[in-house]
């Protein structure tokens, strides 16, 4: 499917995992201009194509500055990734997270309401759905039933997005090594550990239709280049993976010793303080139909 993208991209939360992969995809495949709003440090240096700005969603002046920067452009496409998103951190201070994830997010949308926004996608999560029962795969039309505060706040931000006339992407678990030095993904931890000959424990009772950051970035970019009007879209792979199975695929891809990966349960590891669903399965029929994709598998 041929997709033509025009205008300027703005990536809010550009220095995170998906944001950096998304920007890299644009830089490698297009001459499209990009404004990257980074929480801490830029994933890629400024260039004729890319303009970086430090952005703090909870700061009103930062929002005004970002809106002023965008006001000089037309046909703006925004991928909004910024949020407090660790369920354990949110549990410790839910009010602050709610303020950032909903009140400040709404303030940002209000600040750009008079600009020429061609399309905005809010990056939501499979956590809004809650637990899959008997292997059920959630569709975009199913009623959400999140099991933790993070999922509830994501659902609240979705409602704000839709109220402003924009769209939501519900991503399943996304995987890949980090492109920045700011934060390691669990994939980095796996690679670092097994490359040093050390064992690494991975969960078997956490299962998602996981997809790579690379492929998620590609699919998201293609969505921006279409006239698709669906307001909520699932993005995930065709099959279910535990974190242990993801680790196996990662080791096979990098030719590492997968025998160093040790299967374990959440109870055995005691890694989470906030409740999480064991299984969240999503149906990806809509995105595959919209973009004419035959299959989606986890590939590194």
Coordinates of C-alpha atoms in Angstrom, one line a residue:
X1 CA 0.0 0.0 0.0
X2 CA 1.5 3.3 -1.1
X3 CA 1.2 6.0 1.6
X4 CA 2.1 9.7 1.0
X5 CA 2.7 11.8 4.1
X6 CA 2.8 15.6 4.0
X7 CA 3.2 18.4 6.5
X8 CA 5.2 18.3 9.8
X9 CA 5.3 15.7 12.5
X10 CA 5.3 16.5 16.2
X11 CA 6.2 13.7 18.6
X12 CA 5.4 14.4 22.2
X13 CA 7.5 12.2 24.5
X14 CA 10.0 11.7 21.7
X15 CA 12.8 10.5 23.8
X16 CA 11.0 7.4 25.0
X17 CA 11.2 3.9 23.5
X18 CA 8.4 4.2 20.8
X19 CA 9.1 7.9 20.2
X20 CA 12.8 7.3 19.3
X21 CA 11.9 4.4 17.0
X22 CA 9.2 6.5 15.4
X23 CA 11.6 9.4 14.7
X24 CA 14.2 7.1 13.4
X25 CA 11.7 5.6 11.0
X26 CA 10.8 9.0 9.6
X27 CA 14.5 10.0 9.3
X28 CA 15.3 6.8 7.4
X29 CA 12.2 6.8 5.2
X30 CA 11.2 10.4 4.5
X31 CA 12.4 14.0 4.4
X32 CA 9.4 15.1 6.5
X33 CA 10.1 17.8 9.1
X34 CA 9.9 16.7 12.7
X35 CA 9.5 18.6 16.0
X36 CA 10.5 16.3 18.9
X37 CA 9.3 17.3 22.3
X38 CA 11.6 15.5 24.7
X39 CA 11.2 15.0 28.4
X40 CA 14.9 14.9 29.1
X41 CA 17.3 14.3 26.3
X42 CA 17.0 14.1 22.5
X43 CA 17.3 10.7 20.9
X44 CA 18.7 12.3 17.7
X45 CA 20.6 15.6 17.2
X46 CA 19.0 18.7 15.6
X47 CA 19.2 18.8 11.9
X48 CA 17.5 20.5 8.9
X49 CA 14.8 17.8 9.3
X50 CA 14.6 17.6 13.1
X51 CA 14.0 20.2 15.8
X52 CA 14.3 19.2 19.4
X53 CA 12.8 20.9 22.4
X54 CA 12.7 20.0 26.1
X55 CA 9.1 19.6 27.1
X56 CA 7.5 19.1 30.5
X57 CA 3.8 18.2 30.3
X58 CA 3.1 19.4 33.8
X59 CA 4.5 22.9 33.1
X60 CA 2.1 25.4 31.6
X61 CA 4.9 27.5 30.2
X62 CA 6.4 24.5 28.4
X63 CA 3.0 23.8 26.9
X64 CA 2.7 27.4 25.7
X65 CA 6.2 27.3 24.2
X66 CA 5.4 24.1 22.3
X67 CA 2.1 25.5 21.0
X68 CA 4.0 28.6 19.9
X69 CA 6.5 26.5 18.0
X70 CA 3.8 24.5 16.3
X71 CA 1.9 27.6 15.3
X72 CA 4.3 28.4 12.5
X73 CA 3.2 25.2 10.6
X74 CA 0.3 23.8 8.8
X75 CA -0.9 20.2 8.3
X76 CA 0.5 19.1 11.7
X77 CA 0.5 15.4 12.6
X78 CA 1.0 14.7 16.3
X79 CA 1.9 11.4 18.0
X80 CA 1.3 11.9 21.7
X81 CA 3.3 9.5 23.9
X82 CA 4.0 11.5 27.1
X83 CA 2.5 10.1 30.3
X84 CA 3.3 8.7 33.7
X85 CA 3.0 5.0 32.7
X86 CA 4.5 2.7 35.2
X87 CA 1.7 1.1 37.2
X88 CA 3.8 0.8 40.4
X89 CA 4.9 4.4 40.3
X90 CA 1.3 5.5 39.7
X91 CA 0.1 3.5 42.7
X92 CA 2.5 5.4 44.9
X93 CA 1.2 8.8 43.9
X94 CA -2.1 8.4 41.9
X95 CA -3.2 12.0 42.2
X96 CA 0.0 13.4 40.7
X97 CA -0.2 10.8 37.9
X98 CA -3.8 11.7 37.3
X99 CA -3.0 15.4 37.1
X100 CA -0.3 14.8 34.5
X101 CA -2.1 12.1 32.5
X102 CA -5.5 13.9 32.2
X103 CA -5.5 17.5 33.4
X104 CA -2.2 18.5 31.8
X105 CA -2.9 16.4 28.7
X106 CA -6.2 18.2 28.3
X107 CA -4.4 21.6 28.8
X108 CA -2.0 20.6 25.9
X109 CA -4.9 19.8 23.6
X110 CA -6.6 23.1 24.5
X111 CA -3.4 24.9 23.6
X112 CA -3.4 23.6 20.1
X113 CA -7.1 23.8 19.3
X114 CA -6.7 26.7 16.9
X115 CA -3.7 25.2 15.1
X116 CA -3.9 23.3 11.8
X117 CA -3.9 19.8 13.2
X118 CA -4.3 17.2 10.4
X119 CA -4.2 14.2 12.7
X120 CA -3.4 13.4 16.4
X121 CA -3.0 9.9 17.8
X122 CA -2.9 9.4 21.5
X123 CA -0.8 6.4 22.5
X124 CA -3.0 4.3 24.8
X125 CA -2.5 0.8 26.1
X126 CA -4.0 -2.7 26.2
X127 CA -4.4 -2.2 29.9
X128 CA -7.7 -0.4 29.4
X129 CA -9.3 -3.7 28.4
X130 CA -8.5 -5.7 31.6
X131 CA -8.1 -9.4 31.9
X132 CA -8.8 -11.7 28.9
X133 CA -11.0 -14.6 29.9
X134 CA -10.6 -18.0 28.2
X135 CA -8.3 -16.6 25.6
X136 CA -10.7 -13.9 24.4
X137 CA -9.1 -11.2 22.1
X138 CA -10.5 -7.7 22.7
X139 CA -11.7 -5.7 19.8
X140 CA -11.9 -1.9 19.6
X141 CA -15.7 -2.1 20.3
X142 CA -15.4 -4.0 23.6
X143 CA -16.2 -2.3 26.9
X144 CA -13.0 -1.5 28.8
X145 CA -12.5 -2.9 32.3
X146 CA -9.0 -2.0 33.5
X147 CA -7.7 -3.8 36.6
X148 CA -5.4 -1.0 37.9
X149 CA -5.2 2.7 38.2
X150 CA -2.9 3.0 35.2
X151 CA -5.5 1.5 33.0
X152 CA -8.2 3.7 34.4
X153 CA -6.1 6.8 33.8
X154 CA -5.3 5.7 30.2
X155 CA -9.1 5.3 29.7
X156 CA -9.7 8.8 31.0
X157 CA -7.1 10.2 28.6
X158 CA -8.7 8.4 25.8
X159 CA -12.1 10.1 26.5
X160 CA -10.3 13.4 26.5
X161 CA -8.7 12.6 23.2
X162 CA -12.1 11.6 21.6
X163 CA -13.8 14.7 23.1
X164 CA -11.3 16.9 21.2
X165 CA -12.0 15.0 18.0
X166 CA -8.8 13.1 17.8
X167 CA -7.9 9.4 17.7
X168 CA -6.5 6.6 19.9
X169 CA -4.1 3.8 19.3
X170 CA -4.2 1.0 21.8
X171 CA -0.7 -0.6 21.7
X172 CA -0.1 -4.0 23.2
X173 CA 3.3 -4.7 24.8
X174 CA 6.1 -3.3 22.6
X175 CA 9.6 -4.7 22.6
X176 CA 13.1 -3.8 21.5
X177 CA 16.4 -2.5 22.7
X178 CA 16.5 1.2 23.6
X179 CA 17.8 3.7 21.1
X180 CA 18.7 6.1 23.9
X181 CA 20.9 6.0 26.9
X182 CA 18.2 7.4 29.2
X183 CA 16.5 4.2 30.1
X184 CA 16.9 0.5 29.5
X185 CA 14.1 -1.7 28.2
X186 CA 13.8 -5.2 29.6
X187 CA 15.2 -6.4 26.3
X188 CA 18.4 -4.4 27.0
X189 CA 18.5 -6.1 30.4
X190 CA 18.2 -9.6 28.8
X191 CA 20.9 -8.8 26.2
X192 CA 23.3 -7.3 28.7
X193 CA 22.8 -10.3 31.0
X194 CA 23.1 -13.2 28.6
X195 CA 26.0 -11.5 26.7
X196 CA 27.9 -11.6 29.9
X197 CA 27.0 -15.3 30.5
X198 CA 24.6 -14.5 33.3
X199 CA 21.2 -16.1 33.9
X200 CA 18.1 -13.9 33.6
X201 CA 14.6 -14.7 35.0
X202 CA 11.6 -14.0 32.7
X203 CA 7.9 -14.3 33.4
X204 CA 5.8 -17.1 32.0
X205 CA 2.5 -15.9 33.4
X206 CA 2.4 -12.5 31.7
X207 CA 1.1 -12.9 28.1
X208 CA 0.5 -10.3 25.4
X209 CA 0.3 -10.2 21.5
X210 CA 3.7 -8.3 21.6
X211 CA 5.1 -6.4 18.7
X212 CA 8.5 -4.8 18.1
X213 CA 9.0 -1.0 18.5
X214 CA 10.3 -1.0 14.9
X215 CA 7.1 -2.5 13.4
X216 CA 4.9 -0.5 15.7
X217 CA 6.6 2.7 14.5
X218 CA 6.2 1.6 10.8
X219 CA 2.5 0.9 11.3
X220 CA 1.9 4.2 13.1
X221 CA 3.7 6.1 10.4
X222 CA 1.6 4.5 7.7
X223 CA -1.6 5.4 9.6
X224 CA -0.6 9.0 9.6
X225 CA -0.4 8.9 5.8
X226 CA -4.0 7.7 5.3
X227 CA -7.4 9.2 5.5
X228 CA -8.5 6.5 8.0
X229 CA -11.2 7.9 10.3
X230 CA -11.5 5.1 12.9
X231 CA -11.2 6.7 16.3
X232 CA -9.8 3.7 18.2
X233 CA -7.3 1.2 16.7
X234 CA -5.5 -1.8 18.2
X235 CA -1.9 -2.4 17.2
X236 CA -0.5 -5.8 18.2
X237 CA 0.9 -9.0 16.7
X238 CA -1.1 -12.1 15.6
X239 CA 0.1 -14.4 18.4
X240 CA 0.6 -14.4 22.2
X241 CA 4.0 -14.3 23.8
X242 CA 5.1 -14.5 27.5
X243 CA 8.1 -12.4 28.5
X244 CA 10.0 -15.7 28.6
X245 CA 9.1 -16.4 25.0
X246 CA 10.0 -12.8 24.0
X247 CA 13.4 -13.4 25.6
X248 CA 13.9 -16.6 23.6
X249 CA 13.1 -14.8 20.4
X250 CA 15.5 -12.0 21.3
X251 CA 18.3 -14.5 22.1
X252 CA 17.7 -16.4 18.8
X253 CA 17.8 -13.1 16.9
X254 CA 21.1 -12.1 18.5
X255 CA 22.6 -15.6 18.6
X256 CA 22.8 -15.5 22.4
X257 CA 22.7 -18.6 24.7
X258 CA 18.9 -18.9 25.4
X259 CA 19.7 -21.6 28.0
X260 CA 20.6 -18.7 30.3
X261 CA 16.9 -17.6 30.4
X262 CA 15.1 -19.0 33.4
X263 CA 11.2 -19.2 33.3
X264 CA 9.5 -17.8 36.4
X265 CA 6.2 -16.5 37.7
X266 CA 5.2 -13.1 39.1
X267 CA 4.8 -14.6 42.5
X268 CA 8.2 -16.2 42.4
X269 CA 9.9 -13.0 41.4
X270 CA 7.8 -10.5 43.4
X271 CA 8.5 -7.8 40.8
X272 CA 5.2 -5.9 40.9
X273 CA 3.5 -4.0 43.7
X274 CA 0.4 -3.0 41.6
X275 CA -2.0 -5.5 40.2
X276 CA -1.6 -6.5 36.5
X277 CA -3.6 -8.7 34.2
X278 CA -2.0 -12.0 33.5
X279 CA -3.4 -12.1 29.9
X280 CA -4.4 -9.2 27.7
X281 CA -5.2 -10.5 24.2
X282 CA -6.2 -8.0 21.4
X283 CA -7.7 -8.5 18.0
X284 CA -5.7 -6.8 15.2
X285 CA -8.1 -7.5 12.4
X286 CA -9.0 -3.8 12.0
X287 CA -5.4 -2.5 11.5
X288 CA -4.5 -5.4 9.2
X289 CA -7.6 -4.6 7.1
X290 CA -7.0 -0.8 7.0
X291 CA -3.4 -1.1 6.0
X292 CA -3.8 -4.4 4.0
X293 CA -1.3 -6.3 6.2
X294 CA -1.4 -10.1 5.8
X295 CA 0.3 -10.9 9.1
X296 CA 1.9 -9.3 12.1
X297 CA 4.6 -11.2 14.0
X298 CA 7.1 -10.3 16.7
X299 CA 10.4 -9.8 14.8
X300 CA 13.5 -8.0 16.1

